[in-house]
C-alpha positions in Angstrom: -56.8 124.7 -162.9 -55.0 125.6 -159.7 -53.9 123.3 -156.9 -53.6 124.5 -153.4 -53.8 123.4 -149.8 -57.2 124.5 -148.6 -57.2 127.3 -146.0 -60.7 126.4 -144.7 -60.3 124.4 -141.5 -63.1 122.0 -142.4 -61.6 121.0 -145.7 -58.1 120.8 -144.3 -59.3 118.4 -141.6 -60.2 116.0 -144.4 -56.7 116.4 -145.9 -54.2 116.4 -143.1 -53.0 113.6 -140.9 -55.4 113.6 -138.0 -55.1 112.3 -134.5 -52.2 114.5 -133.4 -53.3 114.2 -129.8 -52.5 110.5 -129.9 -49.6 110.9 -132.4 -46.4 109.3 -131.2 -42.9 109.8 -132.3 -40.3 107.0 -132.3 -37.0 107.5 -130.7 -35.2 107.5 -134.0 -37.6 109.1 -136.5 -41.1 110.3 -137.1 -43.4 107.6 -138.6 -46.5 108.7 -140.6 -49.7 106.9 -139.6 -51.6 107.8 -142.7 -51.2 109.7 -146.0 -53.7 111.5 -148.1 -53.9 113.5 -151.3 -54.3 117.3 -151.6 -57.6 118.7 -152.7 -57.7 120.3 -156.2 -59.5 123.6 -156.1 -61.3 124.4 -159.3 -62.4 127.9 -160.1 -66.0 126.9 -160.9 -66.6 123.3 -159.8 -65.4 123.4 -156.2 -63.2 120.8 -154.6 -62.5 117.5 -156.2 -59.7 115.0 -155.5 -56.8 115.2 -157.8 -55.1 111.9 -158.6 -51.8 112.0 -160.5 -52.8 114.5 -163.2 -50.2 115.2 -165.8 -49.0 118.5 -167.2 -46.8 119.7 -169.9 -43.3 121.1 -169.8 -41.0 122.3 -172.5 -37.7 120.5 -173.3 -35.1 122.7 -174.9 -32.4 121.4 -177.3 -28.8 122.5 -177.7 -27.8 121.4 -181.2 -28.7 122.5 -184.7 -31.2 120.6 -186.9 -28.4 118.7 -188.7 -27.1 117.3 -185.4 -30.6 116.6 -184.0 -31.6 114.6 -187.1 -28.7 112.2 -186.7 -30.7 110.0 -184.4 -33.9 108.8 -185.8 -35.4 107.9 -182.4 -35.4 111.6 -181.3 -38.9 113.2 -180.9 -40.0 115.5 -183.6 -38.8 119.0 -182.9 -41.2 121.9 -183.2 -41.8 125.4 -182.0 -43.7 125.1 -178.7 -45.1 127.6 -176.2 -43.4 127.9 -172.8 -46.1 127.3 -170.1 -44.7 130.0 -167.8 -43.7 132.9 -170.1 -45.9 131.9 -173.0 -43.1 132.6 -175.4 -42.3 130.5 -178.5 -39.3 128.1 -178.1 -37.8 126.7 -181.3 -36.2 123.2 -181.6 -38.2 121.9 -178.6 -40.8 119.4 -177.8 -43.4 118.9 -175.0 -43.0 116.2 -172.3 -45.5 114.8 -169.8 -44.7 115.6 -166.2 -46.6 113.9 -163.3 -47.9 116.2 -160.6 -46.4 113.8 -158.0 -42.6 113.8 -158.2 -39.8 112.3 -156.2 -36.6 114.3 -155.9 -34.8 112.2 -158.5 -37.6 112.5 -161.0 -37.6 116.3 -160.4 -33.8 116.4 -161.0 -34.2 114.5 -164.3 -37.0 116.8 -165.5 -35.0 119.9 -164.5 -32.2 119.0 -166.8 -34.7 118.8 -169.7 -36.8 121.9 -169.1 -34.3 124.5 -167.7 -33.8 127.4 -170.2 -30.6 128.2 -168.5 -29.1 124.8 -169.1 -30.4 124.8 -172.7 -28.7 128.2 -173.3 -25.5 126.9 -171.9 -25.6 123.8 -174.1 -26.2 126.2 -177.1 -23.1 128.2 -176.0 -21.0 125.0 -175.8 -22.2 123.9 -179.3 -21.4 127.3 -180.7 -17.9 127.1 -179.3 -17.4 123.6 -180.6 -18.4 124.6 -184.1 -16.0 127.5 -184.0 -13.2 125.1 -183.1 -14.3 122.8 -185.9 -14.2 125.8 -188.3 -10.6 126.6 -187.3 -9.5 123.0 -188.0 -9.5 123.6 -191.7 -7.7 127.0 -191.8 -4.4 125.3 -193.0 -6.2 123.2 -195.7 -5.6 124.1 -199.4 -8.0 126.8 -200.6 -9.1 125.9 -204.1 -11.2 128.3 -206.1 -12.6 128.5 -209.6 -13.1 131.7 -211.7 -15.5 132.2 -214.6 -16.2 135.4 -216.4 -18.3 136.5 -219.4 -18.4 140.0 -220.7 -19.6 142.1 -223.7 -18.0 145.3 -224.8 -18.4 148.3 -227.2 -15.5 150.6 -228.1 -16.3 153.8 -230.0 -13.8 156.7 -230.5 -13.2 159.6 -233.0 -9.5 159.5 -233.8 -7.7 162.7 -234.9 -5.5 162.0 -238.0 -4.6 165.5 -239.0 -1.1 165.4 -237.4 -0.4 162.0 -239.0 -1.7 163.3 -242.4 0.7 166.3 -242.3 3.7 164.2 -241.4 3.0 161.7 -244.2 2.6 164.5 -246.8 5.9 166.2 -245.6 7.7 162.9 -245.7 6.5 162.0 -249.2 7.4 165.5 -250.6 10.9 165.3 -249.1 11.4 161.8 -250.7 10.1 163.1 -254.0 12.5 166.1 -254.0 15.5 163.9 -253.4 14.6 161.5 -256.2 14.1 164.4 -258.6 17.6 165.7 -257.9 19.1 162.2 -258.4 17.3 161.3 -261.6 16.9 164.6 -263.5 17.4 162.8 -266.9 14.5 160.5 -266.3 10.9 161.4 -266.7 9.0 160.1 -263.6 5.2 159.6 -263.5 3.1 161.9 -261.4 2.7 160.6 -257.8 -0.7 160.5 -256.2 -1.6 163.3 -253.8 -1.5 161.5 -250.4 -2.9 164.4 -248.6 -6.2 164.2 -250.3 -6.6 160.4 -249.5 -5.9 160.6 -245.8 -8.8 162.2 -243.8 -8.3 164.5 -240.9 -10.2 162.2 -238.6 -11.5 158.6 -238.4 -14.5 157.2 -236.4 -13.5 153.9 -234.7 -16.2 151.5 -233.4 -16.0 147.9 -232.4 -18.2 145.6 -230.2 -18.1 142.0 -229.2 -18.0 139.6 -226.2 -15.4 137.5 -224.4 -15.4 134.7 -221.8 -12.9 132.9 -219.7 -12.5 130.4 -216.9 -9.7 129.3 -214.6 -8.8 127.2 -211.6 -6.5 128.2 -208.7 -5.4 127.3 -205.3 -3.6 128.7 -202.3 -2.1 126.5 -199.6 -0.5 127.8 -196.4 2.1 125.1 -195.7 3.8 126.9 -192.7 2.1 129.3 -190.4 4.6 129.2 -187.4 2.0 127.4 -185.2 -0.6 130.2 -185.5 -3.4 128.0 -186.6 -2.7 125.4 -183.9 -2.6 128.2 -181.2 -5.9 129.6 -182.4 -7.5 126.1 -182.5 -6.3 125.2 -179.0 -7.4 128.6 -177.7 -10.9 128.0 -179.1 -10.9 124.5 -177.6 -10.0 126.1 -174.2 -12.9 128.5 -174.6 -15.2 125.5 -175.1 -13.8 123.9 -171.9 -14.6 127.2 -170.1 -18.2 127.1 -171.4 -18.5 123.5 -170.2 -17.3 124.5 -166.8 -19.8 127.3 -166.7 -22.5 124.9 -167.7 -21.6 122.5 -164.9 -21.5 125.4 -162.4 -25.0 126.4 -163.4 -26.2 122.9 -163.3 -24.9 122.3 -159.8 -26.4 125.5 -158.7 -29.8 124.5 -160.2 -29.5 121.1 -158.4 -29.0 123.0 -155.2 -31.9 125.4 -155.9 -34.2 122.4 -156.7 -33.3 120.7 -153.4 -33.9 124.0 -151.6 -37.3 124.5 -153.1 -38.3 120.9 -153.0 -37.7 120.4 -149.3 -38.8 123.8 -148.4 -42.2 122.8 -149.8 -42.0 119.6 -147.7 -41.2 121.6 -144.6 -44.0 124.1 -145.3 -46.4 121.2 -145.8 -45.4 119.7 -142.4 -45.7 123.1 -140.8 -49.2 123.4 -142.2 -50.1 119.9 -140.9 -48.8 120.7 -137.4 -50.6 124.1 -137.3 -53.8 122.4 -138.4 -53.3 119.6 -135.9 -52.8 122.2 -133.2 -56.0 124.0 -134.3 -58.0 120.7 -134.1 -56.7 120.1 -130.6 -57.5 123.6 -129.5 -61.0 123.2 -130.9 -61.4 120.2 -128.6 -60.0 122.3 -125.7 -62.3 125.1 -126.5 -65.3 122.8 -126.5 -64.2 121.4 -123.1 -63.7 124.9 -121.7 -67.2 125.9 -122.8 -68.7 122.9 -120.9 -66.6 123.7 -117.8 -67.6 127.3 -117.9 -71.3 126.4 -118.2 -70.9 124.1 -115.2 -69.1 126.8 -113.2 -65.8 125.1 -112.9 -63.8 127.9 -114.7 -64.0 131.6 -114.7 -65.1 133.9 -117.5 -61.5 135.0 -118.0 -60.4 131.4 -118.5 -63.1 130.9 -121.1 -61.9 134.0 -123.0 -58.3 132.9 -122.9 -59.4 129.6 -124.5 -61.3 131.5 -127.2 -58.4 133.8 -127.9 -56.0 130.8 -128.2 -58.4 129.2 -130.7 -58.6 132.3 -132.8 -54.8 132.6 -132.9 -54.4 128.9 -133.8 -56.9 129.4 -136.7 -55.0 132.4 -138.0 -51.6 130.6 -137.8 -53.1 127.6 -139.6 -54.3 129.7 -142.5 -50.9 131.4 -142.7 -49.1 128.1 -142.7 -51.3 126.8 -145.5 -50.7 129.9 -147.6 -46.9 129.5 -147.0 -47.1 125.9 -148.2 -49.0 127.0 -151.3 -46.4 129.6 -152.1 -43.6 127.0 -151.6 -45.3 124.6 -154.0 -45.7 127.4 -156.6 -41.9 128.2 -156.3 -41.2 124.5 -157.1 -43.7 124.6 -160.0 -42.0 127.6 -161.5 -38.6 125.9 -161.4 -39.9 122.8 -163.2 -42.0 125.0 -165.6 -45.2 123.1 -165.2 -48.8 124.2 -165.4 -49.8 122.3 -162.2 -48.5 122.4 -158.7 -45.8 119.9 -158.0 -46.4 117.7 -155.0 -43.2 116.4 -153.5 -43.1 112.7 -152.5 -39.6 112.4 -151.1 -39.7 113.2 -147.4 -37.3 115.2 -145.3 -34.6 112.9 -143.9 -31.7 112.7 -141.5 -29.0 110.1 -141.4 -27.8 109.1 -137.9 -24.5 107.8 -139.5 -21.5 110.0 -139.2 -20.1 111.7 -142.3 -16.8 110.7 -143.8 -13.8 112.7 -142.7 -13.6 116.3 -143.9 -10.5 115.5 -145.9 -12.5 113.2 -148.1 -14.8 116.0 -149.2 -12.0 118.5 -149.5 -10.2 116.1 -151.9 -13.4 115.8 -153.8 -13.6 119.5 -154.1 -10.0 119.9 -155.4 -10.6 117.2 -158.0 -14.1 117.8 -159.1 -15.3 121.3 -158.5 -16.1 123.0 -161.9 -14.8 126.3 -160.6 -11.2 124.9 -160.7 -11.9 123.5 -164.2 -12.9 127.0 -165.3 -9.7 128.5 -164.0 -7.7 125.7 -165.8 -9.5 126.6 -169.0 -8.7 130.3 -168.5 -5.0 129.4 -168.0 -5.0 127.2 -171.2 -6.4 130.2 -173.1 -3.7 132.4 -171.8 -1.0 129.9 -172.8 -2.4 129.6 -176.3 -2.5 133.4 -176.7 1.1 133.5 -175.4 2.1 131.0 -178.1 0.2 133.0 -180.7 2.0 136.2 -179.7 5.3 134.5 -179.9 4.8 133.8 -183.7 4.7 137.6 -184.5 7.9 137.7 -186.6 7.9 134.2 -188.0 7.1 133.8 -191.7 4.1 132.5 -193.4 4.9 130.2 -196.3 2.3 129.5 -199.0 2.0 127.6 -202.2 -0.2 129.1 -204.9 -1.2 128.5 -208.5 -3.7 129.5 -211.2 -4.4 128.2 -214.7 -6.8 129.2 -217.4 -9.3 126.7 -218.8 -8.6 127.4 -222.5 -7.3 125.5 -225.5 -3.8 127.0 -225.1 -4.0 127.9 -221.4 -1.8 130.2 -219.5 -0.8 129.3 -215.9 1.3 130.3 -213.0 2.5 128.5 -209.9 4.9 129.3 -207.1 5.7 129.6 -203.5 5.7 132.8 -201.4 7.0 133.7 -197.9 6.1 136.8 -196.0 7.4 138.3 -192.8 6.0 141.1 -190.6 8.8 143.7 -190.4 7.1 146.5 -188.6 3.6 147.6 -187.6 0.5 145.9 -186.2 0.3 144.7 -182.6 3.3 145.2 -180.4 4.8 141.7 -179.9 6.5 142.5 -176.6 3.3 144.0 -175.1 1.3 141.0 -176.3 3.7 138.5 -174.7 3.7 140.5 -171.5 -0.1 140.6 -171.5 -0.5 136.8 -172.0 2.2 136.2 -169.3 0.2 138.3 -166.8 -2.9 136.4 -167.7 -1.2 133.1 -167.0 0.0 134.4 -163.6 -3.5 135.7 -162.9 -4.9 132.2 -163.6 -2.3 130.5 -161.3 -3.1 132.9 -158.4 -6.8 132.6 -158.9 -6.5 128.8 -158.7 -4.7 129.2 -155.3 -7.3 131.6 -154.0 -10.3 129.5 -155.2 -8.8 126.3 -153.7 -8.4 128.0 -150.3 -12.0 129.3 -150.5 -13.3 125.8 -151.5 -11.5 124.1 -148.6 -13.0 126.6 -146.2 -16.4 126.3 -147.7 -16.3 122.5 -147.5 -15.3 122.7 -143.8 -18.2 125.1 -143.0 -20.7 123.0 -144.8 -19.4 119.8 -143.2 -19.8 121.4 -139.7 -23.3 122.6 -140.6 -24.3 119.0 -141.5 -23.0 117.6 -138.2 -24.6 120.4 -136.2 -28.0 119.9 -137.8 -27.7 116.1 -137.3 -26.9 116.6 -133.6 -29.7 119.1 -133.1 -32.3 116.9 -134.7 -31.3 114.0 -132.4 -31.2 116.3 -129.4 -34.7 117.6 -130.1 -36.2 114.2 -130.0 -36.4 114.2 -126.2 -38.1 117.6 -126.3 -40.7 116.1 -128.7 -41.3 113.1 -126.4 -41.6 115.3 -123.3 -43.9 117.9 -124.9 -46.2 115.1 -126.2 -46.4 113.5 -122.8 -47.1 116.8 -121.0 -49.8 117.6 -123.5 -51.5 114.3 -122.9 -51.4 114.7 -119.1 -52.7 118.3 -119.3 -55.6 117.2 -121.5 -56.5 114.4 -119.0 -56.2 116.9 -116.2 -58.6 119.3 -117.9 -61.2 116.5 -118.1 -60.7 115.8 -114.4 -60.8 119.4 -113.5 -57.2 119.4 -112.3 -55.7 121.6 -115.0 -57.1 124.8 -116.6 -57.7 125.5 -120.3 -54.8 127.9 -120.4 -52.4 125.1 -119.2 -53.6 122.9 -122.0 -53.0 125.7 -124.5 -49.5 126.2 -123.1 -48.8 122.5 -123.4 -50.1 122.4 -126.9 -47.9 125.4 -127.8 -44.8 123.6 -126.5 -45.7 120.4 -128.3 -46.1 122.4 -131.6 -42.9 124.2 -131.0 -40.9 121.0 -130.3 -42.2 119.2 -133.4 -41.7 122.3 -135.6 -38.1 122.8 -134.4 -37.3 119.1 -135.1 -38.8 119.4 -138.6 -36.7 122.6 -139.1 -33.6 120.8 -137.9 -34.3 118.0 -140.5 -34.7 120.7 -143.2 -31.4 122.4 -142.0 -29.7 119.0 -142.3 -30.9 118.5 -145.9 -29.9 121.9 -147.0 -26.5 121.7 -145.3 -25.9 118.3 -146.9 -26.9 119.7 -150.4 -24.5 122.6 -149.9 -21.7 120.2 -148.8 -22.2 118.1 -151.9 -22.2 121.2 -154.2 -19.1 122.6 -152.6 -17.4 119.2 -153.2 -18.4 119.3 -156.9 -20.6 116.2 -156.6 -24.2 117.4 -156.2 -25.8 114.1 -157.2 -24.0 112.3 -154.3 -26.8 113.9 -152.3 -29.1 111.1 -153.6 -26.8 108.5 -152.1 -27.2 109.9 -148.6 -31.0 110.3 -149.2 -31.4 106.7 -150.2 -29.4 105.4 -147.2 -30.9 107.7 -144.6 -32.4 105.9 -141.6 -34.6 108.7 -140.4 -37.5 109.9 -142.6 -40.2 112.4 -141.7 -43.8 112.0 -142.7 -44.9 113.2 -146.1 -48.3 114.2 -147.2 -48.0 112.9 -150.7 -47.0 109.5 -152.0 -46.4 108.3 -155.5 -49.8 107.7 -157.3 
């Protein structure tokens, strides 16, 4: 189902705020005299009124299942289909989104459905888990060992050399005895050479098993573990700063698209209002032509002006439809989002520029990112400075047997030569620290200048809106007089058309000035690092333009 502002003039007449010829503008702000709902255009059923239909959007999660299940009141997480890309998103759940949204409601939904913010949260979670993993590097490392094996040993052993040596030795001993005991008759000795074989086949098989328990405990690492942990924590802070930067940018994009849609809707209303007025003028010109009061050229000029007004009305409605689609894409819904918060201007002066500059220096996430970069460089410097310091470790191992063997001791190791060049590493980290310091100075200067620019833009837009009010009043009065003059025959149709054009221009310029004020205010709040402060100025604004949609 698609939702659009109808481009057919007859249908728009039923939708838009009518009676522009008698429409009055107050001296301080434009007051709507009526509101209506947009027409829902179905592909088959034609036009029916749409009242507060809901749609689905996908909320993305940033933690693993183990973290998400810690709270029992969390919705059930599933894999859902993104309504825009139609891709599967894991660890998500659908939410209901009304088609009529105020700005604050849209901001809340944006935080839940933005893939970019969800990706940033996942990056933060990954960095936090890495830091948690490094916390236990210095803890004792205890391990168990178990083994079981079977073996078979088979070998053909050569005994010939051993046999010859034994025979030689026995014979030598026998000769010595015979010489010493010639008078005695000795028994015959056995022939050892016949009993000893030349080779022997050895074969044995069996199995063995064992178990043991050991530990290793680094009791001194010269601060390497602390440096690594703090560097990882600084990376997490950088990821958080990046996430805040992206979130602030998305807030600004939402305000841009939200109020651009409002401006486009107002422009479409004004164009349709002008078209309605010119239809009345054209009808009057036709009557005057038939009665001979105006020439054929005057009649053709009225017809040409009516055709131009119709074309501009159709274009304005198409622009409004496109602006609503852009807002829909940002909030990832299947329906067109209909903004209910009007364009606004505050007649109150802004605080001094120093106030916003101090906010920027204290709250802007860009400075927090630079600080995180510097912290990383400092930790890397500390890590490089430990290059030649020792690492001391306790260790031990014991067998789980009846009569176990065991070993325990302490070891210390130094790097004597090789690996990374310590001097170069220290110089590199020192340069990175200097880079961070200079980047902070440059960024601070740019922020102060940006805040000043945006502050001036807000004041300029405020002044322009207030100055254009007299133009709107004058153009409306001139148009009223020209229409009366046409009825009395004093003015021509072309003079009425010119007056209508001036009235349309004045009202459009004032609406554009209100839009410029809103966008400049959003840019100022973003540059100050406090984008949600925009809502405070919105809620206290004393000038509000008409809006086509209201909360259902």
